[in-house]
Coordinates of C-alpha atoms and ligand atoms in Angstrom, one line a residue:
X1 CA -7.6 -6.4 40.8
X2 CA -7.3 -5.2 37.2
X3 CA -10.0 -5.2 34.1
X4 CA -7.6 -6.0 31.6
X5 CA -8.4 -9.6 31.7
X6 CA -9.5 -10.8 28.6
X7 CA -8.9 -10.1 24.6
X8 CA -6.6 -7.3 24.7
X9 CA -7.3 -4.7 21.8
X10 CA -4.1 -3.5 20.7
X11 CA -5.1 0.3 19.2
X12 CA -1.7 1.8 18.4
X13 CA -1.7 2.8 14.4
X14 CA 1.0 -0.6 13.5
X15 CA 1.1 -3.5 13.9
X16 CA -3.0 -3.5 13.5
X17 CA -5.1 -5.9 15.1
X18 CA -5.0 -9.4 13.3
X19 CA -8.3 -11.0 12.0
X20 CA -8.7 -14.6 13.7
X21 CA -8.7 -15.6 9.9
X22 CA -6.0 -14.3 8.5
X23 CA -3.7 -16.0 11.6
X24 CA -5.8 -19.5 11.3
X25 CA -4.6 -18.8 7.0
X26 CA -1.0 -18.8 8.2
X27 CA -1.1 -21.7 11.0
X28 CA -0.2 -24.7 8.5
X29 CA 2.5 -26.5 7.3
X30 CA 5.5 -25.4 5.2
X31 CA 4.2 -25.7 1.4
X32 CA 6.2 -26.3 -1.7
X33 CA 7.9 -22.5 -3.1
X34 CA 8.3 -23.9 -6.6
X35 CA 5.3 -24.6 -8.1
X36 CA 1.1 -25.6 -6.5
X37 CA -0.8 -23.7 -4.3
X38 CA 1.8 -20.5 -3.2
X39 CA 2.9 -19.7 -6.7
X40 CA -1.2 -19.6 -8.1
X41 CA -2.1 -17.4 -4.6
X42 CA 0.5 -14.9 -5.3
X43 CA -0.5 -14.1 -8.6
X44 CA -4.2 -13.7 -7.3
X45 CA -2.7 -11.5 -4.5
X46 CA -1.1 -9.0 -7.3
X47 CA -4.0 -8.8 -8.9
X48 CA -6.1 -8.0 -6.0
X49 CA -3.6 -5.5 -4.3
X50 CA -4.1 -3.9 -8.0
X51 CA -7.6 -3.6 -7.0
X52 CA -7.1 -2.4 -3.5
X53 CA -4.9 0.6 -4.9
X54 CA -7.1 1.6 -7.5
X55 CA -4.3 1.1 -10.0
X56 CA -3.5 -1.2 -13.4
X57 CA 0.6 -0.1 -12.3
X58 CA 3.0 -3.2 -12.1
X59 CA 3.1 -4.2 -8.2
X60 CA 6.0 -6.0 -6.6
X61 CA 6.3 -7.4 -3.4
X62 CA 9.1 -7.5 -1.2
X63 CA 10.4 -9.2 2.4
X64 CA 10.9 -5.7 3.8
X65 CA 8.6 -3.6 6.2
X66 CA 7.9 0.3 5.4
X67 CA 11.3 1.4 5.8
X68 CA 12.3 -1.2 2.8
X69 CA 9.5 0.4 0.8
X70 CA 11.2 3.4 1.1
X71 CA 14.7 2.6 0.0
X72 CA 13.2 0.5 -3.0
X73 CA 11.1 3.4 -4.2
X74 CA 14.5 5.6 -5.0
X75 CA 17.1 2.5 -5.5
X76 CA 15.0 2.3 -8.8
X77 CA 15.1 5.9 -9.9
X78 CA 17.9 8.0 -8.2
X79 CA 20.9 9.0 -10.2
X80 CA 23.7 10.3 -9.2
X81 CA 23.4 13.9 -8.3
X82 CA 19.7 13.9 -8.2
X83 CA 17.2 15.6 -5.9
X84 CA 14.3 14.8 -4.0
X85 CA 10.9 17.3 -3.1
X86 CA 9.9 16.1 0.4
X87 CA 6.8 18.4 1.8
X88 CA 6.9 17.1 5.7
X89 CA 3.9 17.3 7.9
X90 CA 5.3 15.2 10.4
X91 CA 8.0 12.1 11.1
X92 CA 7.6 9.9 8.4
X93 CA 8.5 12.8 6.0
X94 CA 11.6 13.1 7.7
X95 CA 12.0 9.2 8.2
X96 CA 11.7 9.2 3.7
X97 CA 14.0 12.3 3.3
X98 CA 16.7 10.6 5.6
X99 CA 16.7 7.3 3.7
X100 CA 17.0 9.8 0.0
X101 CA 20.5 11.2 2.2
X102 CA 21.9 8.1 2.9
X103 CA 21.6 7.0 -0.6
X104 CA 23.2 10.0 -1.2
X105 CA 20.4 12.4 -2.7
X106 CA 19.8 15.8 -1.9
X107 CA 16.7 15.8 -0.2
X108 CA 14.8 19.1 -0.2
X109 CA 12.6 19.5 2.3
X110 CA 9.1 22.2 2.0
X111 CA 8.5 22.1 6.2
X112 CA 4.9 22.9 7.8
X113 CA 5.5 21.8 11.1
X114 CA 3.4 19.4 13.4
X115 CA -0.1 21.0 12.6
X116 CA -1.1 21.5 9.4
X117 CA -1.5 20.0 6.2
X118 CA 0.9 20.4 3.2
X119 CA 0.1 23.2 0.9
X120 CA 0.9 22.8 -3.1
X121 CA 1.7 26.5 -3.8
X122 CA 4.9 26.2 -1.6
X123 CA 5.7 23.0 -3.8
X124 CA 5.0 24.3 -7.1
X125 CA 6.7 27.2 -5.9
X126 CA 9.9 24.8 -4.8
X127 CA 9.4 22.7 -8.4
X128 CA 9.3 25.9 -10.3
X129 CA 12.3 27.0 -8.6
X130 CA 14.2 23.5 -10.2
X131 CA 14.9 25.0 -13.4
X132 CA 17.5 22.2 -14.4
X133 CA 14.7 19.9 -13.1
X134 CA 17.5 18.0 -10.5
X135 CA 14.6 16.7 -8.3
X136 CA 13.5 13.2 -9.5
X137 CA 10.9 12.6 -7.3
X138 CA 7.8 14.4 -5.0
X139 CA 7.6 12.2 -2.1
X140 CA 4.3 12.8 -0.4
X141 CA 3.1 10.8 2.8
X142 CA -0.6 10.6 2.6
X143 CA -1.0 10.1 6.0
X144 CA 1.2 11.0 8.3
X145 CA 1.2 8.8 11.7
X146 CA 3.1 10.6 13.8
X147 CA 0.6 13.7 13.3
X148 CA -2.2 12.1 12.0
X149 CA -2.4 14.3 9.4
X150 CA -4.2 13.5 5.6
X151 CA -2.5 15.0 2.7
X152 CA -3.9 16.0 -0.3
X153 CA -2.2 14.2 -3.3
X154 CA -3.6 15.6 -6.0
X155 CA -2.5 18.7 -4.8
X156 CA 0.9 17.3 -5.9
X157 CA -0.2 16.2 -8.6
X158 CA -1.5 19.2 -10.1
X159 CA 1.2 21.7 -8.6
X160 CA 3.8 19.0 -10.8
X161 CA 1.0 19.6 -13.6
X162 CA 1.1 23.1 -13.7
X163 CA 5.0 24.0 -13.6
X164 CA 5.4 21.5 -16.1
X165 CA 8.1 19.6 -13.9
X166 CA 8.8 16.3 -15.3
X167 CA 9.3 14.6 -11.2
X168 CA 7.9 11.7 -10.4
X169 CA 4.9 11.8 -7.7
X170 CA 5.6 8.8 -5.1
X171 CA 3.5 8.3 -2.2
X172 CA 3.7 6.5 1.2
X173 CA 0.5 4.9 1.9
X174 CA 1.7 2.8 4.5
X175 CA -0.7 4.0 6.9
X176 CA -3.4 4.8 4.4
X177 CA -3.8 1.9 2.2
X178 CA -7.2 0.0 2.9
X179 CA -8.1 2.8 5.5
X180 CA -8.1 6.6 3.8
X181 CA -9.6 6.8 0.4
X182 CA -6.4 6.0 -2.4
X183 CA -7.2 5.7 -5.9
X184 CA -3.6 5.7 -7.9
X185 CA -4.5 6.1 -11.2
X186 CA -7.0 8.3 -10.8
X187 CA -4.6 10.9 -8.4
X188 CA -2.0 10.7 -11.2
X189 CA 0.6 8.8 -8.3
X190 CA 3.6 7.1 -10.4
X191 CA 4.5 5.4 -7.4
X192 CA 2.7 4.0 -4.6
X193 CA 4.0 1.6 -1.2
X194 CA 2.6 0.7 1.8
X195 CA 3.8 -2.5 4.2
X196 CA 1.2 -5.5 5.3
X197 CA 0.8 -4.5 9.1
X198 CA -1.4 -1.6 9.2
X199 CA -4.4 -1.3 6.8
X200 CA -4.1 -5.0 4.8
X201 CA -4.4 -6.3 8.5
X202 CA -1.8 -8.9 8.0
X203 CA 1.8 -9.1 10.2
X204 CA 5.0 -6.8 9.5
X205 CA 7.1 -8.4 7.1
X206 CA 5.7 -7.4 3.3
X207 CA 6.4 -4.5 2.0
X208 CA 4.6 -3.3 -1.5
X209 CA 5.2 -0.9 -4.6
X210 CA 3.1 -0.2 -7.1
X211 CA 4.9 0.9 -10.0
X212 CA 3.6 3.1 -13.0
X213 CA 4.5 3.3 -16.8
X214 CA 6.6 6.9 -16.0
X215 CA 8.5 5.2 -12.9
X216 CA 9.3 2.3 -15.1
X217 CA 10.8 4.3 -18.0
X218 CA 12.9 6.2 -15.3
X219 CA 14.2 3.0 -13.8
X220 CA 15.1 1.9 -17.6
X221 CA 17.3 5.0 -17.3
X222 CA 19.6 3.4 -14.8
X223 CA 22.6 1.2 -15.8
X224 CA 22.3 -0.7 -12.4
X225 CA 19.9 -1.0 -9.4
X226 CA 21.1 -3.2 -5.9
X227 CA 19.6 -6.4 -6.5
X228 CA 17.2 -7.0 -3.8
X229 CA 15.5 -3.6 -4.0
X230 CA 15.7 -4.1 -8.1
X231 CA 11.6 -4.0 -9.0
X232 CA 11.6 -5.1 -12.5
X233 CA 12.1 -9.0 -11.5
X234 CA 10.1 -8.6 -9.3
X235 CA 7.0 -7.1 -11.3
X236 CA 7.3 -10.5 -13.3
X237 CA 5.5 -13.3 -11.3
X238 CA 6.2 -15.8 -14.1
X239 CA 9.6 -15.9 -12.7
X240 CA 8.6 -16.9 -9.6
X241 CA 11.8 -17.9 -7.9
X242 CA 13.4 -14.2 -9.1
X243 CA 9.6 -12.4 -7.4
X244 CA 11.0 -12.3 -4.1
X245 CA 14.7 -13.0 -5.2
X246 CA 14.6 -16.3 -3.4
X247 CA 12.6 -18.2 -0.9
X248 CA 8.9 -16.7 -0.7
X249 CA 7.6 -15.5 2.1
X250 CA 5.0 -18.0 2.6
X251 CA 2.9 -17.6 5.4
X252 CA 2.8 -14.2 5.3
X253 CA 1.8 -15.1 1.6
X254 CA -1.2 -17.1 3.1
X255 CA -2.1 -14.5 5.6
X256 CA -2.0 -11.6 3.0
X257 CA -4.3 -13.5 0.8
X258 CA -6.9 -14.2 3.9
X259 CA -6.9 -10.4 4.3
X260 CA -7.4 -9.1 0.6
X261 CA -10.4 -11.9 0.6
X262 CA -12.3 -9.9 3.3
X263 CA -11.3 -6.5 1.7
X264 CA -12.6 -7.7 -1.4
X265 CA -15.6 -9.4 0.4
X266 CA -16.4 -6.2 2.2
X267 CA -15.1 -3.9 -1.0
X268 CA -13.5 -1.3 -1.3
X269 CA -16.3 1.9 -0.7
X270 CA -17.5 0.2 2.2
X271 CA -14.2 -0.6 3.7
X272 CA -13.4 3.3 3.4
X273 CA -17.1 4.7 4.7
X274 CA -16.5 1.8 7.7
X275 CA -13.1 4.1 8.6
X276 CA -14.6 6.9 8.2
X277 CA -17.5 6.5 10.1
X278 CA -15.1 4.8 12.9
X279 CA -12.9 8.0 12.7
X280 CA -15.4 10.3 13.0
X281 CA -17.0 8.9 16.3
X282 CA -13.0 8.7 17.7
X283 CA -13.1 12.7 16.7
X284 CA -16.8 13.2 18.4
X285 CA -15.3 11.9 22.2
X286 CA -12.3 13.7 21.7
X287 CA -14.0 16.8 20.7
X288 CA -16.0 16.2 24.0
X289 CA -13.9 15.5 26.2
X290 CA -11.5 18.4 24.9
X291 CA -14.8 21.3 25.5
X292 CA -14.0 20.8 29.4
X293 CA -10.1 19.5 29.6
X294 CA -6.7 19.5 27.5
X295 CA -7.4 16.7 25.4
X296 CA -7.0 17.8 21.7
X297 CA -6.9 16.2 18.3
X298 CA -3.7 17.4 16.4
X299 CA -5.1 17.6 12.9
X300 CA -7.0 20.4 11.6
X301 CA -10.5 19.1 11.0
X302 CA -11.3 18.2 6.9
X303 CA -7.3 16.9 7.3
X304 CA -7.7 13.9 9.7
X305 CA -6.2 10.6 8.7
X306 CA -9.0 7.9 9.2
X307 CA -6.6 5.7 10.1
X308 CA -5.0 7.1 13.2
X309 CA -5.4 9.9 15.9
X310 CA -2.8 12.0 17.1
X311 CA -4.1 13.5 20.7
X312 CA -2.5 15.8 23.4
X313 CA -2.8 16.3 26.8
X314 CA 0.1 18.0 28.0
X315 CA 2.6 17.1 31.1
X316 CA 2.8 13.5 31.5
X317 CA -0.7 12.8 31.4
X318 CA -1.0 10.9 27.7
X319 CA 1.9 8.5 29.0
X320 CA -0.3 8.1 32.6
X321 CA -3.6 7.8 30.4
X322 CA -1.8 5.0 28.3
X323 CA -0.5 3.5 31.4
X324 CA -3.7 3.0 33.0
X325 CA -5.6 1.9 29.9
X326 CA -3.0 -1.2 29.2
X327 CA -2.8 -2.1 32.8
X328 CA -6.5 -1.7 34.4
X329 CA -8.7 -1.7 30.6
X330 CA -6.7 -3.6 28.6
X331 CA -6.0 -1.4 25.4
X332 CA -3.0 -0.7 24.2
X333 CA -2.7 3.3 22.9
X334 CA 0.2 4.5 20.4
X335 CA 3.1 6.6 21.8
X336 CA 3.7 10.1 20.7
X337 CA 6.0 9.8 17.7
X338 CA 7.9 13.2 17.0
X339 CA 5.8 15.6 19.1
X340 CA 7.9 16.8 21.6
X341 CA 10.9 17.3 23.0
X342 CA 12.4 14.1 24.3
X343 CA 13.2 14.5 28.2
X344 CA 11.1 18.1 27.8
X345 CA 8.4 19.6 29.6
X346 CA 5.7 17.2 27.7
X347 CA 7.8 14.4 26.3
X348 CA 5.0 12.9 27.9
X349 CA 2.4 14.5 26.8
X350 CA 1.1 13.1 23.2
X351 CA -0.3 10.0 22.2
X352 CA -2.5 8.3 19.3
X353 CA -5.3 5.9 18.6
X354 CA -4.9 3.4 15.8
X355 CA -8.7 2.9 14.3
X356 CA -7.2 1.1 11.3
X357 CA -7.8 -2.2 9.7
X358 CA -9.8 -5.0 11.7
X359 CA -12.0 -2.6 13.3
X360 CA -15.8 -2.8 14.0
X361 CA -17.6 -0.4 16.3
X362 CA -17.3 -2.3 19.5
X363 CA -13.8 -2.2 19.3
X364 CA -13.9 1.8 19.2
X365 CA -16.5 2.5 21.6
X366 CA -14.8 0.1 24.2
X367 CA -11.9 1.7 23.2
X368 CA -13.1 5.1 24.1
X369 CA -15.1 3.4 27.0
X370 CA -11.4 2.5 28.1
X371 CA -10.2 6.1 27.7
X372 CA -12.8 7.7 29.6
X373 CA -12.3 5.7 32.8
X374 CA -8.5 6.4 32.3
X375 CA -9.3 10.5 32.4
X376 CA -11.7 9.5 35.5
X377 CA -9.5 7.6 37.3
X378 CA -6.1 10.3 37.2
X379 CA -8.6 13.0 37.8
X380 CA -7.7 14.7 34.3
X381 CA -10.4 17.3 33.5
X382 CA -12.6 16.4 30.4
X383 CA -16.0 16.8 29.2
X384 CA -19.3 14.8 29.4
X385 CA -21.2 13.1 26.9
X386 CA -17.9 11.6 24.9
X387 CA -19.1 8.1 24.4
X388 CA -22.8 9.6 24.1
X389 CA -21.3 11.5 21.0
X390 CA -19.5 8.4 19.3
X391 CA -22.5 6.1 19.8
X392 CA -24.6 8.5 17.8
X393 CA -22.2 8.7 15.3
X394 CA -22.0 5.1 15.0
X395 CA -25.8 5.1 14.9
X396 CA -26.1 7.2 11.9
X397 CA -27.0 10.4 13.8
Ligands
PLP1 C1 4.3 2.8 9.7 C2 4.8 3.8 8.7 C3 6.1 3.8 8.1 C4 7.1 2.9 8.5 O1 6.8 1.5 8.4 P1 7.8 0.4 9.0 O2 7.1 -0.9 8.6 O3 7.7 0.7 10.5 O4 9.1 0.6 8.5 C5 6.3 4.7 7.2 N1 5.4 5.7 6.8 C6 4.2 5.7 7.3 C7 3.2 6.8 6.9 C8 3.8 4.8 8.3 O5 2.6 4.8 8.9

C-alpha cells in the first residue's frame, strides 16, 4: 500500500507546478504564425511581462530555457578581451561565470561560499580595483536555487554607483521573477532574464530578457552579435517573423499568456505577499523541526529566497526523506544542487522545497504534512509543533 495515489504535487524549485489553465490554453490546434490571433497575444504578452518586471526596458523572448538567457545576456555586450564581475552565493553563479569563459571572457569571481549572502563592499572593492574598467558586466543572481539564498541588488547597484564604474548590472531572475519582490527600474538593473518554468508557471522552453537603454547602447557598440541570441530583432514585434527568428513558439505562447492573465488578475503585491507568507510558514516547520533534530534551513534568516528552500539533514537522510515522500506521500522534493561533495560523506544529505508559482496554502501544508510523516517514518529526530507553526502562519498569526 502507498499514499501517493492521487494529484501528485511536484515541489522541486523548476519545472513549477502547472495551473490546469494554463495547460487547457495550450491544448488546441496549430494556429496560423503569420498574422491573427498569435501575433496580437504576443504583443499583449511583452507588454505584460513589462509589468510583471517592474520595467519600461525593451523585452525579447526567445526559444531557449535559462541557460539560453544566459548566453544571450553577454552575446549582446561582450567584446573581445572583456571581463565579467560574478559575486557567487551558490551554483547558478558559477553556471553564469562558466558560460562568460566559454564565450571567452574573463570571468572574475567575488566567492562567499554556500551560506551567506553577497556583500557589496567586496564588489565595489573588486570594481574599484578595474581601473581600465575591463569588466563589462555585474552579473548578480537574485536568488540563488541551489542555496536558496536572496541577494540584494541594489547593493550592486549602488556599490557600481559609488566607484563610478561604468559596468552594466545584469541579473538572473530565473527563480525570482513572479515569486521574490523584482522591480527593474526602480533597482537600477540594465539587464534582467528569467525562463517560463518557474515563477510565470508555464513549461521550460521560453526564455526572457529585459533590456535597458544602457545595455542597448552597449550592444550598438558591437560590429556583430550570433544571430539567434541577437536581441535587437527580437525587441521589434512588428517584425514578427524576425521576434523569434522563425517559427514562434506557439503553445508555449498560449500557455504564457494564460499565466500572465492570473498574475495580472491576482497582481503583482499580492502575488509577492502570497510567497511570502507561503515561505515564511515553510521556514516556521523547518525551524521546528530543526529545535529537536538536524533539519536546517541554509539561508541566513532576512536572506531567504521565497521561492525555494535549501534544507540539510546530513548522511543520507535528505535523499531517504525524498525517497519516502515521492513514493508513500506523493510529493516530489528538489535534489541538493551544489552542496556537497559528490560520492562524500553527505552527498546525500541536502535537499530543497520549491514554494514557487501555482502555490496556495494547501499545497504547502500538505507538503509539510508529507515531510513530517517522512522524518516519522525513518525515525529522524525532529521537533513538535511543525505544521502547528505553519498553520498559524498561514492564519495570520
Ligand atoms: C533554474 C535556474 C537557472 C537555469 O535555468 P534552466 O532553464 O535550467 O537553464 C539559472 N539560474 C537560476 C537562478 C535558476 O533558478
Amino acid at each position: 500500500m502507498s499514499l501517493a495515489h492521487g494529484r501528485p504535487y511536484l515541489a522541486i524549485p523548476g519545472p513549477s507546478v502547472m495551473p490546469d489553465r494554463v495547460l487547457a490554453a495550450m491544448h488546441r490546434a496549430a494556429p496560423n504564425i503569420y498574422e491573427g490571433e498569435l501575433v496580437e497575444i504576443t504583443r499583449s504578452i511583452v507588454a505584460d511581462l513589462k509589468t510583471v518586471a517592474r520595467t519600461t526596458a525593451d523585452c525579447a523572448i526567445y526559444i531557449a530555457n535559462g541557460h539560453g538567457t544566459w548566453e544571450a545576456a553577454l552575446a549582446n555586450v561582450l567584446r573581445p578581451g572583456d571581463a565579467v564581475l560574478v559575486p557567487a552565493t551558490g551554483r547558478f553563479a558559477h553556471g553564469w561565470a562558466e558560460v562568460a569563459r566559454a564565450m571567452g571572457a574573463e570571468a572574475r569571481i567575488v566567492e562567499y561560499g554556500k551560506a551567506a549572502p553577497l556583500d557589496a563592499e567586496r564588489v565595489a572593492d573588486a570594481l574599484a580595483e578595474d581601473r581600465d574598467h575591463t569588466i563589462r558586466a555585474v552579473l548578480g543572481v537574485h536568488v540563488d536555487t541551489s542555496t536558496g539564498i536572496r541577494n540584494d541588488l541594489s547593493a550592486l547597484r549602488a556599490a557600481l554607483d559609488h566607484t563610478g564604474h561604468p559596468a552594466l548590472l545584469m541579473a538572473d531572475c530565473i527563480a525570482s521573477m513572479a515569486c521574490d519582490r523584482f522591480e527593474m527600474d526602480a533597482l537600477g538593473v540594465d539587464v534582467a532574464l528569467t525562463a517560463s518554468q518557474k515563477g510565470l508557471m508555464t513549461p521550460p522552453g521560453l526564455g526572457i530578457l529585459w533590456i535597458g537603454e544602457k545595455a542597448q547602447a552597449a550592444r550598438a557598440e558591437l560590429a556583430a552579435v550570433s544571430p539567434y541570441w541577437d536581441w535587437r530583432p527580437r525587441c521589434r514585434p512588428e517584425v514578427y517573423y524576425q521576434h523569434f527568428c522563425g517559427t514562434a513558439p506557439t503553445h508555449h505562447l498560449f500557455g504564457l499568456r494564460a499565466a500572465l492573465d492570473m498574475l495580472l488578475d491576482e497582481g503583482m503585491e499580492a502575488v509577492w505577499s502570497r510567497h511570502e507568507t507561503l515561505a515564511r510558514a515553510v521556514w516556521a516547520a523547518v525551524e521546528a523541526w530543526g529545535a529537536d533534530g538536524p533539519l536546517r534551513i541554509n539561508a541566513p534568516p532576512g536572506h531567504r529566497s521565497h521561492a525555494v528552500t535549501a534544507l540539510s539533514l546530513g548522511g543520507d537522510r535528505a535523499e531517504r526523506l525524498r525517497g519516502w515522500c515521492a513514493a508513500e506521500g506523493g510529493v516530489t522534493l528538489g535534489i541538493g544542487l551544489g552542496m556537497a561533495d559528490p560520492g562524500g560523506p553527505d552527498a546525500g544529505g541536502f535537499f530543497r522545497i520549491g514554494h514557487m508559482g501555482h502555490l496556495n496554502a494547501h499545497m504547502v501544508l500538505g507538503a509539510l504534512g508529507v515531510i513530517e510523516s517522512g522524518l516519522t517514518a525513518l525515525d529522524i529526530p525532529h521537533g513538535p509543533g511543525a505544521l502547528q507553526a505553519a498553520a498559524a502562519i498561514c492564519a495570520g498569526k
